[in-house]
């Protein structure tokens, strides 16, 4: 799979990673092998590239079972669960993050997931196609939210 990835043959690489996953899954002795984790992670990346969020979440969920202390995998899993239209699962997954490096993201994303579910999963309009544009839109929304929270906190403290 790695050679196909380097050659830019994404579909062939994904097929090879899936074959490796099937091979590793048949033998319980391979459960903790780094190459099994690599295959799961790479297959998840390939699924994300195809926008197959449910498949990516499946692979990352398996990877997380192998390495439950990996909050980086947990964060990515939550994002794919959210993209696969499972905001409640995503919020629960993000809520399990314990690494302090992810504390702000965990809180923010868990709130987004819960609120999205509360709103009945509204369909977004004009969703950016490029990841960079989507990240910018999320950061802009977060800044607006933070500004609004600061205004509310200032008003509340001035009333006291």
JSON list of C-alpha atoms in Angstrom, two decimals:
[
{"chain": "A", "resi": 1, "resn": "UNK", "atom": "CA", "xyz": [0.00, 0.00, 0.00]},
{"chain": "A", "resi": 2, "resn": "UNK", "atom": "CA", "xyz": [2.81, 2.42, 0.82]},
{"chain": "A", "resi": 3, "resn": "UNK", "atom": "CA", "xyz": [4.33, 2.16, -2.65]},
{"chain": "A", "resi": 4, "resn": "UNK", "atom": "CA", "xyz": [0.98, 2.79, -4.31]},
{"chain": "A", "resi": 5, "resn": "UNK", "atom": "CA", "xyz": [0.48, 5.78, -2.01]},
{"chain": "A", "resi": 6, "resn": "UNK", "atom": "CA", "xyz": [3.87, 7.20, -2.98]},
{"chain": "A", "resi": 7, "resn": "UNK", "atom": "CA", "xyz": [3.06, 6.61, -6.65]},
{"chain": "A", "resi": 8, "resn": "UNK", "atom": "CA", "xyz": [-0.24, 8.49, -6.27]},
{"chain": "A", "resi": 9, "resn": "UNK", "atom": "CA", "xyz": [-2.34, 5.37, -6.91]},
{"chain": "A", "resi": 10, "resn": "UNK", "atom": "CA", "xyz": [-4.84, 6.03, -4.12]},
{"chain": "A", "resi": 11, "resn": "UNK", "atom": "CA", "xyz": [-7.41, 3.39, -5.09]},
{"chain": "A", "resi": 12, "resn": "UNK", "atom": "CA", "xyz": [-4.79, 0.65, -5.36]},
{"chain": "A", "resi": 13, "resn": "UNK", "atom": "CA", "xyz": [-3.21, 1.75, -2.09]},
{"chain": "A", "resi": 14, "resn": "UNK", "atom": "CA", "xyz": [-6.59, 1.62, -0.33]},
{"chain": "A", "resi": 15, "resn": "UNK", "atom": "CA", "xyz": [-7.21, -1.89, -1.69]},
{"chain": "A", "resi": 16, "resn": "UNK", "atom": "CA", "xyz": [-3.84, -3.04, -0.34]},
{"chain": "A", "resi": 17, "resn": "UNK", "atom": "CA", "xyz": [-4.48, -1.52, 3.08]},
{"chain": "A", "resi": 18, "resn": "UNK", "atom": "CA", "xyz": [-7.86, -3.24, 3.22]},
{"chain": "A", "resi": 19, "resn": "UNK", "atom": "CA", "xyz": [-6.23, -6.58, 2.32]},
{"chain": "A", "resi": 20, "resn": "UNK", "atom": "CA", "xyz": [-3.70, -6.06, 5.11]},
{"chain": "A", "resi": 21, "resn": "UNK", "atom": "CA", "xyz": [-6.50, -5.23, 7.56]},
{"chain": "A", "resi": 22, "resn": "UNK", "atom": "CA", "xyz": [-8.37, -8.40, 6.60]},
{"chain": "A", "resi": 23, "resn": "UNK", "atom": "CA", "xyz": [-5.18, -10.43, 7.06]},
{"chain": "A", "resi": 24, "resn": "UNK", "atom": "CA", "xyz": [-4.40, -8.93, 10.46]},
{"chain": "A", "resi": 25, "resn": "UNK", "atom": "CA", "xyz": [-8.00, -9.27, 11.66]},
{"chain": "A", "resi": 26, "resn": "UNK", "atom": "CA", "xyz": [-7.89, -13.05, 11.17]},
{"chain": "A", "resi": 27, "resn": "UNK", "atom": "CA", "xyz": [-5.04, -13.56, 13.62]},
{"chain": "A", "resi": 28, "resn": "UNK", "atom": "CA", "xyz": [-5.48, -12.35, 17.21]},
{"chain": "A", "resi": 29, "resn": "UNK", "atom": "CA", "xyz": [-1.68, -12.34, 17.69]},
{"chain": "A", "resi": 30, "resn": "UNK", "atom": "CA", "xyz": [-1.39, -9.37, 15.31]},
{"chain": "A", "resi": 31, "resn": "UNK", "atom": "CA", "xyz": [-3.72, -7.11, 17.32]},
{"chain": "A", "resi": 32, "resn": "UNK", "atom": "CA", "xyz": [-1.07, -4.73, 18.63]},
{"chain": "A", "resi": 33, "resn": "UNK", "atom": "CA", "xyz": [1.28, -4.67, 15.67]},
{"chain": "A", "resi": 34, "resn": "UNK", "atom": "CA", "xyz": [2.35, -1.22, 14.49]},
{"chain": "A", "resi": 35, "resn": "UNK", "atom": "CA", "xyz": [1.87, -2.22, 10.85]},
{"chain": "A", "resi": 36, "resn": "UNK", "atom": "CA", "xyz": [-1.74, -3.18, 11.61]},
{"chain": "A", "resi": 37, "resn": "UNK", "atom": "CA", "xyz": [-2.30, 0.23, 13.16]},
{"chain": "A", "resi": 38, "resn": "UNK", "atom": "CA", "xyz": [-0.61, 1.83, 10.15]},
{"chain": "A", "resi": 39, "resn": "UNK", "atom": "CA", "xyz": [-2.89, -0.09, 7.77]},
{"chain": "A", "resi": 40, "resn": "UNK", "atom": "CA", "xyz": [-5.99, 1.01, 9.71]},
{"chain": "A", "resi": 41, "resn": "UNK", "atom": "CA", "xyz": [-4.84, 4.62, 9.78]},
{"chain": "A", "resi": 42, "resn": "UNK", "atom": "CA", "xyz": [-3.94, 4.62, 6.09]},
{"chain": "A", "resi": 43, "resn": "UNK", "atom": "CA", "xyz": [-7.22, 2.98, 5.13]},
{"chain": "A", "resi": 44, "resn": "UNK", "atom": "CA", "xyz": [-9.04, 5.64, 7.17]},
{"chain": "A", "resi": 45, "resn": "UNK", "atom": "CA", "xyz": [-7.12, 8.35, 5.29]},
{"chain": "A", "resi": 46, "resn": "UNK", "atom": "CA", "xyz": [-8.08, 6.75, 1.97]},
{"chain": "A", "resi": 47, "resn": "UNK", "atom": "CA", "xyz": [-11.74, 6.53, 3.03]},
{"chain": "A", "resi": 48, "resn": "UNK", "atom": "CA", "xyz": [-11.66, 10.19, 4.07]},
{"chain": "A", "resi": 49, "resn": "UNK", "atom": "CA", "xyz": [-10.24, 11.05, 0.65]},
{"chain": "A", "resi": 50, "resn": "UNK", "atom": "CA", "xyz": [-13.29, 9.36, -0.90]},
{"chain": "A", "resi": 51, "resn": "UNK", "atom": "CA", "xyz": [-15.52, 11.12, 1.66]},
{"chain": "A", "resi": 52, "resn": "UNK", "atom": "CA", "xyz": [-16.62, 7.73, 2.96]},
{"chain": "A", "resi": 53, "resn": "UNK", "atom": "CA", "xyz": [-16.87, 8.99, 6.52]},
{"chain": "A", "resi": 54, "resn": "UNK", "atom": "CA", "xyz": [-18.56, 5.89, 7.93]},
{"chain": "A", "resi": 55, "resn": "UNK", "atom": "CA", "xyz": [-15.79, 3.63, 6.63]},
{"chain": "A", "resi": 56, "resn": "UNK", "atom": "CA", "xyz": [-13.11, 6.00, 7.93]},
{"chain": "A", "resi": 57, "resn": "UNK", "atom": "CA", "xyz": [-14.81, 6.03, 11.34]},
{"chain": "A", "resi": 58, "resn": "UNK", "atom": "CA", "xyz": [-14.92, 2.22, 11.31]},
{"chain": "A", "resi": 59, "resn": "UNK", "atom": "CA", "xyz": [-11.18, 1.98, 10.68]},
{"chain": "A", "resi": 60, "resn": "UNK", "atom": "CA", "xyz": [-10.35, 4.62, 13.28]},
{"chain": "A", "resi": 61, "resn": "UNK", "atom": "CA", "xyz": [-12.65, 2.94, 15.79]},
{"chain": "A", "resi": 62, "resn": "UNK", "atom": "CA", "xyz": [-10.72, -0.30, 15.32]},
{"chain": "A", "resi": 63, "resn": "UNK", "atom": "CA", "xyz": [-7.43, 1.56, 15.68]},
{"chain": "A", "resi": 64, "resn": "UNK", "atom": "CA", "xyz": [-8.66, 3.17, 18.89]},
{"chain": "A", "resi": 65, "resn": "UNK", "atom": "CA", "xyz": [-9.60, -0.23, 20.34]},
{"chain": "A", "resi": 66, "resn": "UNK", "atom": "CA", "xyz": [-5.99, -1.30, 19.77]},
{"chain": "A", "resi": 67, "resn": "UNK", "atom": "CA", "xyz": [-4.55, 1.87, 21.30]},
{"chain": "A", "resi": 68, "resn": "UNK", "atom": "CA", "xyz": [-7.17, 3.36, 23.63]},
{"chain": "A", "resi": 69, "resn": "UNK", "atom": "CA", "xyz": [-4.74, 5.97, 24.96]},
{"chain": "A", "resi": 70, "resn": "UNK", "atom": "CA", "xyz": [-4.37, 7.69, 21.58]},
{"chain": "A", "resi": 71, "resn": "UNK", "atom": "CA", "xyz": [-6.45, 10.86, 21.82]},
{"chain": "A", "resi": 72, "resn": "UNK", "atom": "CA", "xyz": [-5.23, 11.98, 18.39]},
{"chain": "A", "resi": 73, "resn": "UNK", "atom": "CA", "xyz": [-7.07, 8.98, 16.92]},
{"chain": "A", "resi": 74, "resn": "UNK", "atom": "CA", "xyz": [-10.07, 9.72, 19.16]},
{"chain": "A", "resi": 75, "resn": "UNK", "atom": "CA", "xyz": [-10.27, 13.31, 17.84]},
{"chain": "A", "resi": 76, "resn": "UNK", "atom": "CA", "xyz": [-10.12, 12.13, 14.22]},
{"chain": "A", "resi": 77, "resn": "UNK", "atom": "CA", "xyz": [-12.70, 9.40, 14.94]},
{"chain": "A", "resi": 78, "resn": "UNK", "atom": "CA", "xyz": [-15.10, 11.99, 16.36]},
{"chain": "A", "resi": 79, "resn": "UNK", "atom": "CA", "xyz": [-14.70, 14.14, 13.28]},
{"chain": "A", "resi": 80, "resn": "UNK", "atom": "CA", "xyz": [-15.47, 11.22, 10.96]},
{"chain": "A", "resi": 81, "resn": "UNK", "atom": "CA", "xyz": [-18.46, 10.21, 13.11]},
{"chain": "A", "resi": 82, "resn": "UNK", "atom": "CA", "xyz": [-19.73, 13.77, 12.84]},
{"chain": "A", "resi": 83, "resn": "UNK", "atom": "CA", "xyz": [-19.21, 13.80, 9.07]},
{"chain": "A", "resi": 84, "resn": "UNK", "atom": "CA", "xyz": [-21.05, 10.46, 8.85]},
{"chain": "A", "resi": 85, "resn": "UNK", "atom": "CA", "xyz": [-24.09, 12.17, 10.44]},
{"chain": "A", "resi": 86, "resn": "UNK", "atom": "CA", "xyz": [-23.61, 10.70, 13.91]},
{"chain": "A", "resi": 87, "resn": "UNK", "atom": "CA", "xyz": [-23.21, 13.87, 15.99]},
{"chain": "A", "resi": 88, "resn": "UNK", "atom": "CA", "xyz": [-24.22, 12.20, 19.26]},
{"chain": "A", "resi": 89, "resn": "UNK", "atom": "CA", "xyz": [-21.49, 9.57, 18.85]},
{"chain": "A", "resi": 90, "resn": "UNK", "atom": "CA", "xyz": [-19.01, 12.26, 17.87]},
{"chain": "A", "resi": 91, "resn": "UNK", "atom": "CA", "xyz": [-19.83, 14.34, 20.95]},
{"chain": "A", "resi": 92, "resn": "UNK", "atom": "CA", "xyz": [-19.43, 11.26, 23.16]},
{"chain": "A", "resi": 93, "resn": "UNK", "atom": "CA", "xyz": [-16.13, 10.36, 21.50]},
{"chain": "A", "resi": 94, "resn": "UNK", "atom": "CA", "xyz": [-14.76, 13.89, 21.90]},
{"chain": "A", "resi": 95, "resn": "UNK", "atom": "CA", "xyz": [-15.96, 13.91, 25.49]},
{"chain": "A", "resi": 96, "resn": "UNK", "atom": "CA", "xyz": [-13.62, 10.98, 26.24]},
{"chain": "A", "resi": 97, "resn": "UNK", "atom": "CA", "xyz": [-10.49, 12.91, 25.21]},
{"chain": "A", "resi": 98, "resn": "UNK", "atom": "CA", "xyz": [-8.24, 13.37, 28.23]},
{"chain": "A", "resi": 99, "resn": "UNK", "atom": "CA", "xyz": [-5.05, 14.78, 26.69]},
{"chain": "A", "resi": 100, "resn": "UNK", "atom": "CA", "xyz": [-4.74, 18.41, 27.79]},
{"chain": "A", "resi": 101, "resn": "UNK", "atom": "CA", "xyz": [-3.34, 19.37, 24.40]},
{"chain": "A", "resi": 102, "resn": "UNK", "atom": "CA", "xyz": [-6.81, 18.73, 22.97]},
{"chain": "A", "resi": 103, "resn": "UNK", "atom": "CA", "xyz": [-8.87, 20.24, 25.81]},
{"chain": "A", "resi": 104, "resn": "UNK", "atom": "CA", "xyz": [-10.08, 23.33, 23.94]},
{"chain": "A", "resi": 105, "resn": "UNK", "atom": "CA", "xyz": [-10.87, 21.41, 20.76]},
{"chain": "A", "resi": 106, "resn": "UNK", "atom": "CA", "xyz": [-12.57, 18.65, 22.75]},
{"chain": "A", "resi": 107, "resn": "UNK", "atom": "CA", "xyz": [-14.88, 21.07, 24.53]},
{"chain": "A", "resi": 108, "resn": "UNK", "atom": "CA", "xyz": [-15.66, 23.07, 21.41]},
{"chain": "A", "resi": 109, "resn": "UNK", "atom": "CA", "xyz": [-16.30, 20.06, 19.16]},
{"chain": "A", "resi": 110, "resn": "UNK", "atom": "CA", "xyz": [-18.39, 18.23, 21.77]},
{"chain": "A", "resi": 111, "resn": "UNK", "atom": "CA", "xyz": [-20.59, 21.33, 22.12]},
{"chain": "A", "resi": 112, "resn": "UNK", "atom": "CA", "xyz": [-20.95, 21.60, 18.35]},
{"chain": "A", "resi": 113, "resn": "UNK", "atom": "CA", "xyz": [-21.92, 17.93, 18.08]},
{"chain": "A", "resi": 114, "resn": "UNK", "atom": "CA", "xyz": [-24.54, 18.17, 20.82]},
{"chain": "A", "resi": 115, "resn": "UNK", "atom": "CA", "xyz": [-25.97, 21.45, 19.50]},
{"chain": "A", "resi": 116, "resn": "UNK", "atom": "CA", "xyz": [-26.14, 20.12, 15.95]},
{"chain": "A", "resi": 117, "resn": "UNK", "atom": "CA", "xyz": [-28.12, 17.11, 17.18]},
{"chain": "A", "resi": 118, "resn": "UNK", "atom": "CA", "xyz": [-30.41, 19.39, 19.24]},
{"chain": "A", "resi": 119, "resn": "UNK", "atom": "CA", "xyz": [-31.13, 21.48, 16.15]},
{"chain": "A", "resi": 120, "resn": "UNK", "atom": "CA", "xyz": [-32.26, 18.39, 14.25]},
{"chain": "A", "resi": 121, "resn": "UNK", "atom": "CA", "xyz": [-29.16, 18.10, 12.06]},
{"chain": "A", "resi": 122, "resn": "UNK", "atom": "CA", "xyz": [-29.80, 21.04, 9.73]},
{"chain": "A", "resi": 123, "resn": "UNK", "atom": "CA", "xyz": [-28.28, 20.83, 6.27]},
{"chain": "A", "resi": 124, "resn": "UNK", "atom": "CA", "xyz": [-25.46, 23.30, 5.76]},
{"chain": "A", "resi": 125, "resn": "UNK", "atom": "CA", "xyz": [-25.59, 25.54, 2.71]},
{"chain": "A", "resi": 126, "resn": "UNK", "atom": "CA", "xyz": [-22.55, 26.53, 0.70]},
{"chain": "A", "resi": 127, "resn": "UNK", "atom": "CA", "xyz": [-20.21, 24.06, 2.42]},
{"chain": "A", "resi": 128, "resn": "UNK", "atom": "CA", "xyz": [-16.62, 24.70, 1.31]},
{"chain": "A", "resi": 129, "resn": "UNK", "atom": "CA", "xyz": [-15.15, 21.94, -0.85]},
{"chain": "A", "resi": 130, "resn": "UNK", "atom": "CA", "xyz": [-11.53, 22.41, 0.17]},
{"chain": "A", "resi": 131, "resn": "UNK", "atom": "CA", "xyz": [-10.44, 21.39, 3.65]},
{"chain": "A", "resi": 132, "resn": "UNK", "atom": "CA", "xyz": [-8.52, 24.66, 4.08]},
{"chain": "A", "resi": 133, "resn": "UNK", "atom": "CA", "xyz": [-11.67, 26.67, 3.36]},
{"chain": "A", "resi": 134, "resn": "UNK", "atom": "CA", "xyz": [-13.67, 24.52, 5.76]},
{"chain": "A", "resi": 135, "resn": "UNK", "atom": "CA", "xyz": [-11.07, 24.98, 8.50]},
{"chain": "A", "resi": 136, "resn": "UNK", "atom": "CA", "xyz": [-11.13, 28.75, 7.91]},
{"chain": "A", "resi": 137, "resn": "UNK", "atom": "CA", "xyz": [-14.95, 28.78, 8.12]},
{"chain": "A", "resi": 138, "resn": "UNK", "atom": "CA", "xyz": [-14.84, 26.82, 11.39]},
{"chain": "A", "resi": 139, "resn": "UNK", "atom": "CA", "xyz": [-12.17, 29.10, 12.86]},
{"chain": "A", "resi": 140, "resn": "UNK", "atom": "CA", "xyz": [-14.15, 32.20, 11.82]},
{"chain": "A", "resi": 141, "resn": "UNK", "atom": "CA", "xyz": [-17.27, 30.75, 13.46]},
{"chain": "A", "resi": 142, "resn": "UNK", "atom": "CA", "xyz": [-15.29, 29.93, 16.60]},
{"chain": "A", "resi": 143, "resn": "UNK", "atom": "CA", "xyz": [-13.95, 33.49, 16.78]},
{"chain": "A", "resi": 144, "resn": "UNK", "atom": "CA", "xyz": [-17.47, 34.91, 16.40]},
{"chain": "A", "resi": 145, "resn": "UNK", "atom": "CA", "xyz": [-18.70, 32.53, 19.10]},
{"chain": "A", "resi": 146, "resn": "UNK", "atom": "CA", "xyz": [-15.85, 33.48, 21.44]},
{"chain": "A", "resi": 147, "resn": "UNK", "atom": "CA", "xyz": [-16.50, 37.19, 20.88]},
{"chain": "A", "resi": 148, "resn": "UNK", "atom": "CA", "xyz": [-20.20, 36.69, 21.64]},
{"chain": "A", "resi": 149, "resn": "UNK", "atom": "CA", "xyz": [-19.34, 34.74, 24.80]},
{"chain": "A", "resi": 150, "resn": "UNK", "atom": "CA", "xyz": [-16.99, 37.53, 25.94]},
{"chain": "A", "resi": 151, "resn": "UNK", "atom": "CA", "xyz": [-19.73, 40.13, 25.37]},
{"chain": "A", "resi": 152, "resn": "UNK", "atom": "CA", "xyz": [-22.23, 38.04, 27.35]},
{"chain": "A", "resi": 153, "resn": "UNK", "atom": "CA", "xyz": [-19.73, 37.51, 30.19]},
{"chain": "A", "resi": 154, "resn": "UNK", "atom": "CA", "xyz": [-18.91, 41.25, 30.25]},
{"chain": "A", "resi": 155, "resn": "UNK", "atom": "CA", "xyz": [-22.61, 42.13, 30.41]},
{"chain": "A", "resi": 156, "resn": "UNK", "atom": "CA", "xyz": [-23.20, 39.62, 33.17]},
{"chain": "A", "resi": 157, "resn": "UNK", "atom": "CA", "xyz": [-20.26, 40.83, 35.25]},
{"chain": "A", "resi": 158, "resn": "UNK", "atom": "CA", "xyz": [-21.22, 44.51, 34.85]},
{"chain": "A", "resi": 159, "resn": "UNK", "atom": "CA", "xyz": [-24.71, 43.73, 36.22]},
{"chain": "A", "resi": 160, "resn": "UNK", "atom": "CA", "xyz": [-23.23, 42.21, 39.39]}
]
